PDB file of C-alpha atoms in Angstrom:
ATOM      1  CA  MET A  23      -0.014  -0.055  -0.047  1.00 49.00           C
ATOM      2  CA  LYS A  24       2.856   2.222   1.014  1.00 54.00           C
ATOM      3  CA  LEU A  25       4.535   1.718  -2.432  1.00 58.00           C
ATOM      4  CA  LYS A  26       1.309   2.472  -4.102  1.00 89.00           C
ATOM      5  CA  LEU A  27       0.746   5.770  -2.313  1.00 92.00           C
ATOM      6  CA  LYS A  28       4.457   6.700  -3.164  1.00 92.00           C
ATOM      7  CA  LYS A  29       3.894   5.947  -6.838  1.00 93.00           C
ATOM      8  CA  LEU A  30       0.646   8.134  -6.839  1.00 93.00           C
ATOM      9  CA  ALA A  31       2.802  10.953  -5.184  1.00 95.00           C
ATOM     10  CA  ASP A  32       5.375  10.706  -7.769  1.00 95.00           C
ATOM     11  CA  LYS A  33       2.707  10.919 -10.582  1.00 95.00           C
ATOM     12  CA  LEU A  34       1.432  14.105  -8.930  1.00 96.00           C
ATOM     13  CA  ARG A  35       4.863  15.725  -8.843  1.00 95.00           C
ATOM     14  CA  ALA A  36       5.398  14.680 -12.228  1.00 96.00           C
ATOM     15  CA  ILE A  37       2.384  16.633 -13.551  1.00 95.00           C
ATOM     16  CA  GLY A  38       3.452  19.833 -11.573  1.00 94.00           C
ATOM     17  CA  VAL A  39       1.644  19.363  -8.461  1.00 95.00           C
ATOM     18  CA  ASN A  40       3.981  20.082  -5.676  1.00 92.00           C
ATOM     19  CA  ASN A  41       3.975  20.062  -1.839  1.00 94.00           C
ATOM     20  CA  VAL A  42       2.600  16.463  -1.834  1.00 97.00           C
ATOM     21  CA  LYS A  43       2.668  14.317   1.382  1.00 97.00           C
ATOM     22  CA  VAL A  44       1.736  10.800   1.939  1.00 97.00           C
ATOM     23  CA  LYS A  45      -0.193   9.641   5.242  1.00 97.00           C
ATOM     24  CA  GLU A  46      -0.405  13.270   6.431  1.00 98.00           C
ATOM     25  CA  PRO A  47      -2.186  13.297  10.008  1.00 98.00           C
ATOM     26  CA  LEU A  48      -5.436  15.291   9.549  1.00 98.00           C
ATOM     27  CA  SER A  49      -5.549  16.140  13.093  1.00 98.00           C
ATOM     28  CA  MET A  50      -2.724  18.771  12.126  1.00 97.00           C
ATOM     29  CA  HIS A  51      -5.144  20.448   9.832  1.00 97.00           C
ATOM     30  CA  SER A  52      -8.387  20.267  11.851  1.00 97.00           C
ATOM     31  CA  SER A  53      -9.040  23.312  14.596  1.00 96.00           C
ATOM     32  CA  TRP A  54     -10.624  20.250  16.432  1.00 97.00           C
ATOM     33  CA  LYS A  55      -7.533  18.476  16.363  1.00 98.00           C
ATOM     34  CA  ILE A  56      -8.958  15.322  15.167  1.00 98.00           C
ATOM     35  CA  GLY A  57      -8.507  12.984  12.417  1.00 98.00           C
ATOM     36  CA  GLY A  58      -6.294  10.175  11.165  1.00 98.00           C
ATOM     37  CA  PRO A  59      -3.976   9.990   7.939  1.00 98.00           C
ATOM     38  CA  SER A  60      -4.809  11.224   4.493  1.00 98.00           C
ATOM     39  CA  ASP A  61      -3.523   8.880   1.838  1.00 97.00           C
ATOM     40  CA  ILE A  62      -2.364  11.886  -0.197  1.00 97.00           C
ATOM     41  CA  PHE A  63      -2.129  15.420   1.090  1.00 98.00           C
ATOM     42  CA  VAL A  64      -1.366  18.336  -1.039  1.00 97.00           C
ATOM     43  CA  GLU A  65      -0.809  22.129  -0.457  1.00 96.00           C
ATOM     44  CA  VAL A  66      -2.049  23.992  -3.417  1.00 94.00           C
ATOM     45  CA  GLU A  67      -0.673  27.544  -4.217  1.00 90.00           C
ATOM     46  CA  ASP A  68      -2.628  28.343  -7.412  1.00 90.00           C
ATOM     47  CA  VAL A  69      -5.410  27.428  -9.725  1.00 94.00           C
ATOM     48  CA  SER A  70      -3.300  25.559 -12.355  1.00 94.00           C
ATOM     49  CA  PRO A  71      -2.010  22.782  -9.967  1.00 94.00           C
ATOM     50  CA  LEU A  72      -5.544  22.339  -8.478  1.00 95.00           C
ATOM     51  CA  GLN A  73      -6.894  21.859 -11.968  1.00 96.00           C
ATOM     52  CA  ARG A  74      -4.497  19.147 -12.506  1.00 95.00           C
ATOM     53  CA  LEU A  75      -5.167  17.580  -9.212  1.00 96.00           C
ATOM     54  CA  VAL A  76      -8.854  17.614 -10.041  1.00 96.00           C
ATOM     55  CA  ALA A  77      -8.142  15.894 -13.425  1.00 95.00           C
ATOM     56  CA  PHE A  78      -5.792  13.236 -11.693  1.00 95.00           C
ATOM     57  CA  ALA A  79      -8.352  12.349  -9.118  1.00 95.00           C
ATOM     58  CA  LYS A  80     -10.920  11.871 -11.697  1.00 94.00           C
ATOM     59  CA  GLU A  81      -8.751   9.873 -14.022  1.00 93.00           C
ATOM     60  CA  TYR A  82      -7.677   7.580 -11.075  1.00 92.00           C
ATOM     61  CA  ASP A  83     -11.200   7.609  -9.372  1.00 94.00           C
ATOM     62  CA  ILE A  84      -9.742   8.884  -6.146  1.00 95.00           C
ATOM     63  CA  PRO A  85     -11.774  10.905  -3.623  1.00 96.00           C
ATOM     64  CA  LEU A  86     -10.604  14.432  -3.383  1.00 97.00           C
ATOM     65  CA  ILE A  87     -11.664  17.135  -0.813  1.00 96.00           C
ATOM     66  CA  VAL A  88     -10.396  20.681  -0.569  1.00 96.00           C
ATOM     67  CA  ILE A  89     -10.047  22.493   2.633  1.00 96.00           C
ATOM     68  CA  GLY A  90      -8.844  25.737   4.079  1.00 93.00           C
ATOM     69  CA  LYS A  91      -8.151  25.791   7.931  1.00 91.00           C
ATOM     70  CA  GLY A  92     -10.414  22.882   8.707  1.00 93.00           C
ATOM     71  CA  SER A  93     -12.507  25.015  11.115  1.00 91.00           C
ATOM     72  CA  ASN A  94     -15.919  23.330  10.509  1.00 92.00           C
ATOM     73  CA  ILE A  95     -14.774  19.889   9.846  1.00 96.00           C
ATOM     74  CA  LEU A  96     -14.725  16.750  11.581  1.00 98.00           C
ATOM     75  CA  PHE A  97     -12.361  14.066  10.075  1.00 98.00           C
ATOM     76  CA  SER A  98     -12.622  10.335  10.860  1.00 98.00           C
ATOM     77  CA  ASP A  99     -10.261   8.570  12.973  1.00 98.00           C
ATOM     78  CA  GLU A 100      -9.449   6.380  10.109  1.00 98.00           C
ATOM     79  CA  GLY A 101      -8.523   9.556   8.098  1.00 98.00           C
ATOM     80  CA  LEU A 102      -9.136   9.645   4.427  1.00 98.00           C
ATOM     81  CA  ARG A 103      -8.514   7.058   1.639  1.00 96.00           C
ATOM     82  CA  GLY A 104      -7.936   9.689  -0.997  1.00 96.00           C
ATOM     83  CA  ILE A 105      -6.598  13.166  -1.434  1.00 97.00           C
ATOM     84  CA  VAL A 106      -7.006  16.266   0.581  1.00 98.00           C
ATOM     85  CA  ALA A 107      -6.002  19.450  -0.982  1.00 97.00           C
ATOM     86  CA  LYS A 108      -5.423  22.536   1.383  1.00 97.00           C
ATOM     87  CA  PHE A 109      -5.107  26.079   0.107  1.00 94.00           C
ATOM     88  CA  GLY A 110      -1.693  27.390   0.978  1.00 87.00           C
ATOM     89  CA  LYS A 111      -0.397  30.744   1.892  1.00 86.00           C
ATOM     90  CA  ALA A 112      -0.057  31.781  -1.662  1.00 88.00           C
ATOM     91  CA  PHE A 113      -3.518  30.970  -2.343  1.00 91.00           C
ATOM     92  CA  ALA A 114      -4.515  34.288  -0.616  1.00 93.00           C
ATOM     93  CA  ASN A 115      -4.396  37.375  -2.691  1.00 95.00           C
ATOM     94  CA  VAL A 116      -6.503  40.403  -2.168  1.00 97.00           C
ATOM     95  CA  LYS A 117      -7.378  43.199  -4.603  1.00 97.00           C
ATOM     96  CA  ILE A 118      -9.235  46.182  -3.594  1.00 97.00           C
ATOM     97  CA  ASP A 119     -10.894  48.979  -5.852  1.00 96.00           C
ATOM     98  CA  GLY A 120     -13.261  51.441  -3.824  1.00 96.00           C
ATOM     99  CA  ALA A 121     -15.666  49.230  -2.068  1.00 97.00           C
ATOM    100  CA  ASN A 122     -15.000  46.198  -3.987  1.00 98.00           C
ATOM    101  CA  ILE A 123     -12.838  43.414  -2.903  1.00 98.00           C
ATOM    102  CA  ILE A 124     -11.590  40.278  -5.045  1.00 98.00           C
ATOM    103  CA  ALA A 125      -9.990  37.742  -2.595  1.00 98.00           C
ATOM    104  CA  ASP A 126      -8.824  34.234  -2.961  1.00 97.00           C
ATOM    105  CA  ALA A 127     -10.641  31.472  -1.151  1.00 96.00           C
ATOM    106  CA  GLY A 128      -7.662  30.723   0.940  1.00 95.00           C
ATOM    107  CA  VAL A 129      -7.625  34.314   2.637  1.00 96.00           C
ATOM    108  CA  TRP A 130      -7.747  34.058   6.306  1.00 95.00           C
ATOM    109  CA  VAL A 131     -11.026  35.782   7.348  1.00 96.00           C
ATOM    110  CA  PRO A 132      -9.944  37.753  10.362  1.00 94.00           C
ATOM    111  CA  LEU A 133      -7.170  39.237   8.208  1.00 95.00           C
ATOM    112  CA  LEU A 134      -9.694  40.109   5.389  1.00 97.00           C
ATOM    113  CA  VAL A 135     -11.758  41.843   7.889  1.00 96.00           C
ATOM    114  CA  LYS A 136      -9.006  43.953   9.167  1.00 95.00           C
ATOM    115  CA  LEU A 137      -7.683  44.974   5.605  1.00 96.00           C
ATOM    116  CA  ALA A 138     -11.372  45.943   4.546  1.00 97.00           C
ATOM    117  CA  ALA A 139     -11.773  48.068   7.712  1.00 96.00           C
ATOM    118  CA  SER A 140      -8.304  49.777   7.003  1.00 96.00           C
ATOM    119  CA  ARG A 141      -9.625  50.914   3.573  1.00 96.00           C
ATOM    120  CA  GLY A 142     -12.936  51.842   4.770  1.00 97.00           C
ATOM    121  CA  ILE A 143     -15.062  49.038   3.449  1.00 97.00           C
ATOM    122  CA  ALA A 144     -17.912  48.108   5.655  1.00 96.00           C
ATOM    123  CA  GLY A 145     -20.119  44.984   5.372  1.00 95.00           C
ATOM    124  CA  ILE A 146     -17.970  41.992   6.393  1.00 96.00           C
ATOM    125  CA  GLU A 147     -16.984  43.180   9.821  1.00 95.00           C
ATOM    126  CA  HIS A 148     -19.631  40.760  11.121  1.00 93.00           C
ATOM    127  CA  ALA A 149     -17.062  37.924  10.511  1.00 94.00           C
ATOM    128  CA  ALA A 150     -14.414  39.449  12.757  1.00 92.00           C
ATOM    129  CA  GLY A 151     -12.857  36.475  14.587  1.00 87.00           C
ATOM    130  CA  ILE A 152     -14.360  33.798  12.757  1.00 91.00           C
ATOM    131  CA  PRO A 153     -11.272  31.212  12.580  1.00 88.00           C
ATOM    132  CA  GLY A 154     -11.338  30.222   8.925  1.00 92.00           C
ATOM    133  CA  THR A 155     -10.736  31.043   5.187  1.00 95.00           C
ATOM    134  CA  LEU A 156     -12.926  32.933   3.023  1.00 97.00           C
ATOM    135  CA  GLY A 157     -13.839  29.678   0.904  1.00 96.00           C
ATOM    136  CA  GLY A 158     -15.085  28.040   3.945  1.00 95.00           C
ATOM    137  CA  LEU A 159     -16.812  31.187   5.176  1.00 96.00           C
ATOM    138  CA  ILE A 160     -18.655  31.343   1.839  1.00 97.00           C
ATOM    139  CA  TYR A 161     -19.370  27.563   1.632  1.00 96.00           C
ATOM    140  CA  MET A 162     -21.205  27.707   4.936  1.00 94.00           C
ATOM    141  CA  ASN A 163     -22.611  31.123   4.170  1.00 95.00           C
ATOM    142  CA  GLY A 164     -21.197  32.089   7.520  1.00 92.00           C
ATOM    143  CA  GLY A 165     -21.379  35.254   9.729  1.00 88.00           C
ATOM    144  CA  SER A 166     -22.835  36.497  12.791  1.00 82.00           C
ATOM    145  CA  LEU A 167     -25.343  38.987  14.363  1.00 70.00           C
ATOM    146  CA  GLN A 168     -27.983  37.658  11.930  1.00 79.00           C
ATOM    147  CA  GLN A 169     -25.643  38.432   8.839  1.00 88.00           C
ATOM    148  CA  SER A 170     -23.999  36.355   6.423  1.00 94.00           C
ATOM    149  CA  ILE A 171     -21.052  36.442   3.868  1.00 97.00           C
ATOM    150  CA  GLY A 172     -23.466  35.919   1.022  1.00 96.00           C
ATOM    151  CA  ASP A 173     -24.993  39.252   1.598  1.00 95.00           C
ATOM    152  CA  THR A 174     -21.688  41.000   0.175  1.00 97.00           C
ATOM    153  CA  ILE A 175     -21.124  38.478  -2.501  1.00 98.00           C
ATOM    154  CA  LYS A 176     -21.290  39.784  -6.186  1.00 97.00           C
ATOM    155  CA  CYS A 177     -20.043  36.790  -7.961  1.00 98.00           C
ATOM    156  CA  ILE A 178     -17.844  33.560  -7.311  1.00 98.00           C
ATOM    157  CA  TRP A 179     -15.313  31.836  -9.461  1.00 98.00           C
ATOM    158  CA  ALA A 180     -15.228  28.219  -8.905  1.00 98.00           C
ATOM    159  CA  LEU A 181     -13.862  25.026 -10.426  1.00 97.00           C
ATOM    160  CA  ASP A 182     -16.480  22.409 -11.636  1.00 95.00           C
ATOM    161  CA  GLU A 183     -15.974  18.722 -11.522  1.00 90.00           C
ATOM    162  CA  ASN A 184     -14.208  18.898 -14.951  1.00 91.00           C
ATOM    163  CA  GLY A 185     -11.701  21.486 -13.582  1.00 92.00           C
ATOM    164  CA  LYS A 186     -13.142  24.380 -15.763  1.00 95.00           C
ATOM    165  CA  VAL A 187     -13.331  27.671 -14.045  1.00 97.00           C
ATOM    166  CA  VAL A 188     -16.764  28.928 -13.900  1.00 98.00           C
ATOM    167  CA  GLU A 189     -18.182  32.368 -12.753  1.00 98.00           C
ATOM    168  CA  MET A 190     -21.343  32.328 -10.811  1.00 98.00           C
ATOM    169  CA  THR A 191     -23.677  35.188  -9.748  1.00 97.00           C
ATOM    170  CA  ARG A 192     -24.889  35.760  -6.140  1.00 97.00           C
ATOM    171  CA  LYS A 193     -28.261  34.220  -7.357  1.00 97.00           C
ATOM    172  CA  GLU A 194     -26.665  31.093  -8.642  1.00 98.00           C
ATOM    173  CA  CYS A 195     -24.700  30.817  -5.335  1.00 98.00           C
ATOM    174  CA  GLU A 196     -28.306  29.841  -3.695  1.00 97.00           C
ATOM    175  CA  PHE A 197     -27.289  31.499  -0.286  1.00 96.00           C
ATOM    176  CA  SER A 198     -29.577  31.004   2.531  1.00 92.00           C
ATOM    177  CA  TYR A 199     -29.085  30.632   6.357  1.00 88.00           C
ATOM    178  CA  ARG A 200     -25.717  28.598   6.631  1.00 88.00           C
ATOM    179  CA  SER A 201     -26.261  27.272   3.276  1.00 92.00           C
ATOM    180  CA  SER A 202     -25.038  27.618  -0.185  1.00 96.00           C
ATOM    181  CA  VAL A 203     -25.080  25.565  -3.545  1.00 97.00           C
ATOM    182  CA  PHE A 204     -21.574  24.484  -2.896  1.00 97.00           C
ATOM    183  CA  GLN A 205     -22.645  22.246  -0.125  1.00 95.00           C
ATOM    184  CA  ARG A 206     -24.925  20.334  -2.752  1.00 93.00           C
ATOM    185  CA  LYS A 207     -22.835  20.418  -5.825  1.00 93.00           C
ATOM    186  CA  ASN A 208     -19.194  19.440  -6.782  1.00 92.00           C
ATOM    187  CA  LEU A 209     -17.593  22.877  -6.997  1.00 97.00           C
ATOM    188  CA  ILE A 210     -14.436  24.237  -5.410  1.00 97.00           C
ATOM    189  CA  ILE A 211     -14.558  28.030  -4.651  1.00 98.00           C
ATOM    190  CA  LEU A 212     -11.405  29.765  -5.815  1.00 97.00           C
ATOM    191  CA  ARG A 213     -12.111  33.428  -5.345  1.00 97.00           C
ATOM    192  CA  ALA A 214     -14.981  35.937  -4.633  1.00 98.00           C
ATOM    193  CA  HIS A 215     -15.839  39.343  -5.604  1.00 98.00           C
ATOM    194  CA  LEU A 216     -17.273  41.124  -2.532  1.00 98.00           C
ATOM    195  CA  GLU A 217     -19.319  44.467  -2.525  1.00 97.00           C
ATOM    196  CA  GLY A 218     -19.329  46.381   0.500  1.00 96.00           C
ATOM    197  CA  SER A 219     -19.975  49.945   1.316  1.00 96.00           C
ATOM    198  CA  LEU A 220     -17.683  52.735   2.193  1.00 96.00           C
ATOM    199  CA  ASP A 221     -17.529  54.240   5.736  1.00 96.00           C
ATOM    200  CA  GLU A 222     -15.029  55.831   8.122  1.00 96.00           C
ATOM    201  CA  PRO A 223     -12.172  53.420   8.892  1.00 96.00           C
ATOM    202  CA  ASN A 224     -12.383  54.095  12.457  1.00 95.00           C
ATOM    203  CA  ASN A 225     -16.364  53.271  12.606  1.00 96.00           C
ATOM    204  CA  ILE A 226     -15.741  50.049  11.108  1.00 96.00           C
ATOM    205  CA  ARG A 227     -12.944  49.157  13.438  1.00 95.00           C
ATOM    206  CA  ARG A 228     -15.041  50.015  16.456  1.00 95.00           C
ATOM    207  CA  ARG A 229     -17.603  47.612  15.319  1.00 94.00           C
ATOM    208  CA  ALA A 230     -15.155  44.865  14.506  1.00 93.00           C
ATOM    209  CA  ILE A 231     -13.524  45.439  17.854  1.00 94.00           C
ATOM    210  CA  ASP A 232     -16.927  45.170  19.630  1.00 93.00           C
ATOM    211  CA  ILE A 233     -17.721  41.889  17.820  1.00 91.00           C
ATOM    212  CA  LEU A 234     -14.231  40.410  18.821  1.00 90.00           C
ATOM    213  CA  ALA A 235     -14.860  41.391  22.356  1.00 90.00           C
ATOM    214  CA  GLU A 236     -18.222  39.678  22.478  1.00 87.00           C
ATOM    215  CA  ARG A 237     -16.680  36.443  20.965  1.00 86.00           C
ATOM    216  CA  LYS A 238     -13.835  36.399  23.439  1.00 85.00           C
ATOM    217  CA  HIS A 239     -16.359  36.640  26.296  1.00 85.00           C
ATOM    218  CA  LYS A 240     -18.839  34.134  24.883  1.00 89.00           C
ATOM    219  CA  PHE A 241     -16.741  31.479  23.328  1.00 92.00           C
ATOM    220  CA  PRO A 242     -14.128  28.959  24.248  1.00 91.00           C
ATOM    221  CA  LEU A 243     -11.447  30.299  21.934  1.00 85.00           C
ATOM    222  CA  LYS A 244      -8.511  28.941  23.703  1.00 90.00           C
ATOM    223  CA  GLN A 245      -9.372  25.248  23.368  1.00 95.00           C
ATOM    224  CA  PRO A 246      -9.628  23.241  20.043  1.00 97.00           C
ATOM    225  CA  ASN A 247     -12.986  23.313  18.807  1.00 96.00           C
ATOM    226  CA  CYS A 248     -15.001  23.434  15.529  1.00 95.00           C
ATOM    227  CA  GLY A 249     -17.105  26.387  16.121  1.00 92.00           C
ATOM    228  CA  SER A 250     -20.868  25.888  16.691  1.00 94.00           C
ATOM    229  CA  VAL A 251     -21.600  22.254  16.701  1.00 97.00           C
ATOM    230  CA  PHE A 252     -25.335  22.783  16.079  1.00 97.00           C
ATOM    231  CA  THR A 253     -27.194  25.019  13.711  1.00 94.00           C
ATOM    232  CA  ASN A 254     -29.611  27.785  14.863  1.00 91.00           C
ATOM    233  CA  ASN A 255     -32.770  26.174  13.127  1.00 89.00           C
ATOM    234  CA  PRO A 256     -35.351  28.869  12.873  1.00 89.00           C
ATOM    235  CA  GLU A 257     -38.259  26.439  13.807  1.00 94.00           C
ATOM    236  CA  ILE A 258     -36.444  25.033  16.841  1.00 96.00           C
ATOM    237  CA  TYR A 259     -35.257  28.757  17.790  1.00 95.00           C
ATOM    238  CA  LYS A 260     -39.064  29.969  17.748  1.00 95.00           C
ATOM    239  CA  ALA A 261     -40.057  27.071  20.104  1.00 96.00           C
ATOM    240  CA  ALA A 262     -37.047  26.631  22.423  1.00 97.00           C
ATOM    241  CA  GLY A 263     -34.358  29.143  21.721  1.00 97.00           C
ATOM    242  CA  PRO A 264     -30.809  28.821  20.227  1.00 95.00           C
ATOM    243  CA  PRO A 265     -28.952  25.589  20.633  1.00 97.00           C
ATOM    244  CA  GLY A 266     -26.534  26.792  23.283  1.00 97.00           C
ATOM    245  CA  LYS A 267     -29.422  27.888  25.538  1.00 97.00           C
ATOM    246  CA  ILE A 268     -31.259  24.631  24.780  1.00 98.00           C
ATOM    247  CA  ILE A 269     -28.166  22.302  25.670  1.00 98.00           C
ATOM    248  CA  GLU A 270     -27.502  24.593  28.775  1.00 98.00           C
ATOM    249  CA  GLU A 271     -31.065  24.266  29.946  1.00 98.00           C
ATOM    250  CA  ALA A 272     -30.794  20.614  29.636  1.00 98.00           C
ATOM    251  CA  GLY A 273     -27.778  20.653  32.151  1.00 98.00           C
ATOM    252  CA  LEU A 274     -25.331  19.290  29.646  1.00 98.00           C
ATOM    253  CA  LYS A 275     -22.455  21.990  30.034  1.00 98.00           C
ATOM    254  CA  GLY A 276     -19.469  20.061  31.121  1.00 98.00           C
ATOM    255  CA  LEU A 277     -20.634  16.798  29.745  1.00 98.00           C
ATOM    256  CA  ARG A 278     -17.597  14.707  28.724  1.00 98.00           C
ATOM    257  CA  ILE A 279     -17.035  11.578  26.574  1.00 98.00           C
ATOM    258  CA  GLY A 280     -13.449  10.608  26.096  1.00 98.00           C
ATOM    259  CA  GLY A 281     -11.367  13.723  25.085  1.00 98.00           C
ATOM    260  CA  LEU A 282     -14.307  15.876  24.118  1.00 98.00           C
ATOM    261  CA  MET A 283     -16.516  18.009  26.547  1.00 98.00           C
ATOM    262  CA  VAL A 284     -19.529  20.601  26.242  1.00 98.00           C
ATOM    263  CA  SER A 285     -17.870  23.780  26.852  1.00 98.00           C
ATOM    264  CA  PRO A 286     -18.610  25.149  30.198  1.00 97.00           C
ATOM    265  CA  ILE A 287     -18.264  28.584  28.656  1.00 96.00           C
ATOM    266  CA  HIS A 288     -20.793  28.084  25.832  1.00 97.00           C
ATOM    267  CA  ALA A 289     -23.034  24.839  25.345  1.00 98.00           C
ATOM    268  CA  ASN A 290     -22.927  24.985  21.485  1.00 97.00           C
ATOM    269  CA  PHE A 291     -19.240  24.464  21.524  1.00 97.00           C
ATOM    270  CA  ILE A 292     -17.623  20.906  22.175  1.00 98.00           C
ATOM    271  CA  VAL A 293     -13.933  21.323  23.042  1.00 98.00           C
ATOM    272  CA  ASN A 294     -11.142  18.807  22.916  1.00 98.00           C
ATOM    273  CA  VAL A 295      -9.731  18.543  26.317  1.00 98.00           C
ATOM    274  CA  GLY A 296      -6.995  16.089  25.170  1.00 96.00           C
ATOM    275  CA  GLY A 297      -6.992  13.192  22.947  1.00 96.00           C
ATOM    276  CA  GLY A 298     -10.474  13.654  21.686  1.00 98.00           C
ATOM    277  CA  THR A 299     -11.560  11.252  18.673  1.00 98.00           C
ATOM    278  CA  SER A 300     -14.318  11.211  16.027  1.00 98.00           C
ATOM    279  CA  LYS A 301     -15.755   8.384  17.849  1.00 98.00           C
ATOM    280  CA  ASP A 302     -16.028  10.552  21.008  1.00 98.00           C
ATOM    281  CA  ALA A 303     -17.768  13.192  19.003  1.00 98.00           C
ATOM    282  CA  PHE A 304     -20.138  10.846  17.450  1.00 98.00           C
ATOM    283  CA  GLU A 305     -21.138   9.541  20.888  1.00 98.00           C
ATOM    284  CA  LEU A 306     -21.112  13.070  22.616  1.00 98.00           C
ATOM    285  CA  VAL A 307     -23.366  14.536  19.629  1.00 98.00           C
ATOM    286  CA  ALA A 308     -25.696  11.687  19.725  1.00 98.00           C
ATOM    287  CA  LYS A 309     -26.273  11.923  23.488  1.00 98.00           C
ATOM    288  CA  ILE A 310     -26.815  15.538  23.269  1.00 98.00           C
ATOM    289  CA  ARG A 311     -29.315  15.140  20.496  1.00 98.00           C
ATOM    290  CA  ASP A 312     -31.166  12.412  22.241  1.00 98.00           C
ATOM    291  CA  ILE A 313     -31.398  14.152  25.535  1.00 98.00           C
ATOM    292  CA  VAL A 314     -32.572  17.449  24.044  1.00 98.00           C
ATOM    293  CA  TYR A 315     -35.281  15.659  21.830  1.00 98.00           C
ATOM    294  CA  LYS A 316     -36.626  13.929  24.938  1.00 98.00           C
ATOM    295  CA  ARG A 317     -37.006  17.455  26.438  1.00 97.00           C
ATOM    296  CA  ILE A 318     -38.372  19.499  23.602  1.00 98.00           C
ATOM    297  CA  GLY A 319     -39.355  17.195  20.793  1.00 98.00           C
ATOM    298  CA  TYR A 320     -36.803  18.534  18.323  1.00 98.00           C
ATOM    299  CA  TRP A 321     -33.724  16.891  16.728  1.00 98.00           C
ATOM    300  CA  LEU A 322     -30.782  19.460  16.764  1.00 98.00           C
ATOM    301  CA  GLU A 323     -29.174  19.513  13.472  1.00 97.00           C
ATOM    302  CA  CYS A 324     -25.443  19.845  13.095  1.00 97.00           C
ATOM    303  CA  GLU A 325     -23.472  22.656  11.493  1.00 94.00           C
ATOM    304  CA  VAL A 326     -20.192  20.808  11.464  1.00 96.00           C
ATOM    305  CA  ARG A 327     -19.470  18.735   8.452  1.00 96.00           C
ATOM    306  CA  TYR A 328     -18.251  15.101   8.938  1.00 98.00           C
ATOM    307  CA  VAL A 329     -15.737  13.740   6.261  1.00 98.00           C
ATOM    308  CA  THR A 330     -16.169   9.861   5.945  1.00 98.00           C
ATOM    309  CA  PRO A 331     -12.945   7.812   5.083  1.00 98.00           C
ATOM    310  CA  GLU A 332     -14.324   7.371   1.505  1.00 97.00           C
ATOM    311  CA  GLY A 333     -14.564  11.243   1.080  1.00 96.00           C
ATOM    312  CA  ASP A 334     -18.292  11.773   1.488  1.00 96.00           C
ATOM    313  CA  ILE A 335     -19.331  15.070   3.339  1.00 95.00           C
ATOM    314  CA  ALA A 336     -22.432  15.884   5.064  1.00 95.00           C
ATOM    315  CA  PRO A 337     -23.578  17.502   8.384  1.00 96.00           C
ATOM    316  CA  LEU A 338     -22.485  15.126  11.229  1.00 98.00           C
ATOM    317  CA  HIS A 339     -26.099  14.217  12.360  1.00 97.00           C
ATOM    318  CA  LYS A 340     -26.603  12.565   8.787  1.00 97.00           C
ATOM    319  CA  PHE A 341     -24.339   9.833  10.007  1.00 97.00           C
ATOM    320  CA  ILE A 342     -25.673   9.089  13.529  1.00 93.00           C
TER     321      ILE A 342
END
């Protein structure tokens, strides 16, 4: 098996795909610090090698997933029997013209918010402190304070399953609460055109600082976690409130299985207190959902995405 993987890695290098590793621990590329080895791991720095990688994976029928900082992902303890491509530091270019921003998918979101504020561009400060890349934020249509990144998207450039670059309008992205077309179709987000509005830089900075301060106060940012585990479903919110409140009222703060624990700071965060595994995550999430269902009659749905060893990706609750 090792010889076969080495040959695959050599073939990738031969077609101009660099930064190739074999049996890379995915726990090193997950904010939850969980995950076994990926057969092949590639750090991509530009569109062209990514296109070659897509073609290679299709030719050899190998699962391929693309990640940024791995901040909303649970990898299996078994790892991935395929290829993980991670956007490298060079895949993080930003161009600004007036209130328009064109940014690569690999841009670190807090840095993008800071840069926009310095140039007097308002509209994305709600994402201040979200620990991920722009591609992941768009994929999840993430944000805070009842705002989402999709609100500022003018268009997206993505790779389709044939490795062709396609341009998509905001409407074609099908944004809704924590949802986008990228969760349903085989598309890789490359870069985005964001359209903000002009404001005084100091005004934007103050709003961003306030949001950061609130995040530091509310969330367990110093321990490995995947962000919010459960999504804020409007129907459940109307009936019982947000997931953190529901879980806290069920008395589940501090509940621990193995190396994972419901955060005592915010109940919608599960923190890795040491040696946490995907098995622990499955058991803890299943227990939370079961207890909550018995209390309120609703099943909490997961925001975090699980990646199977075969490369399938879906919300964690779909596998429980």
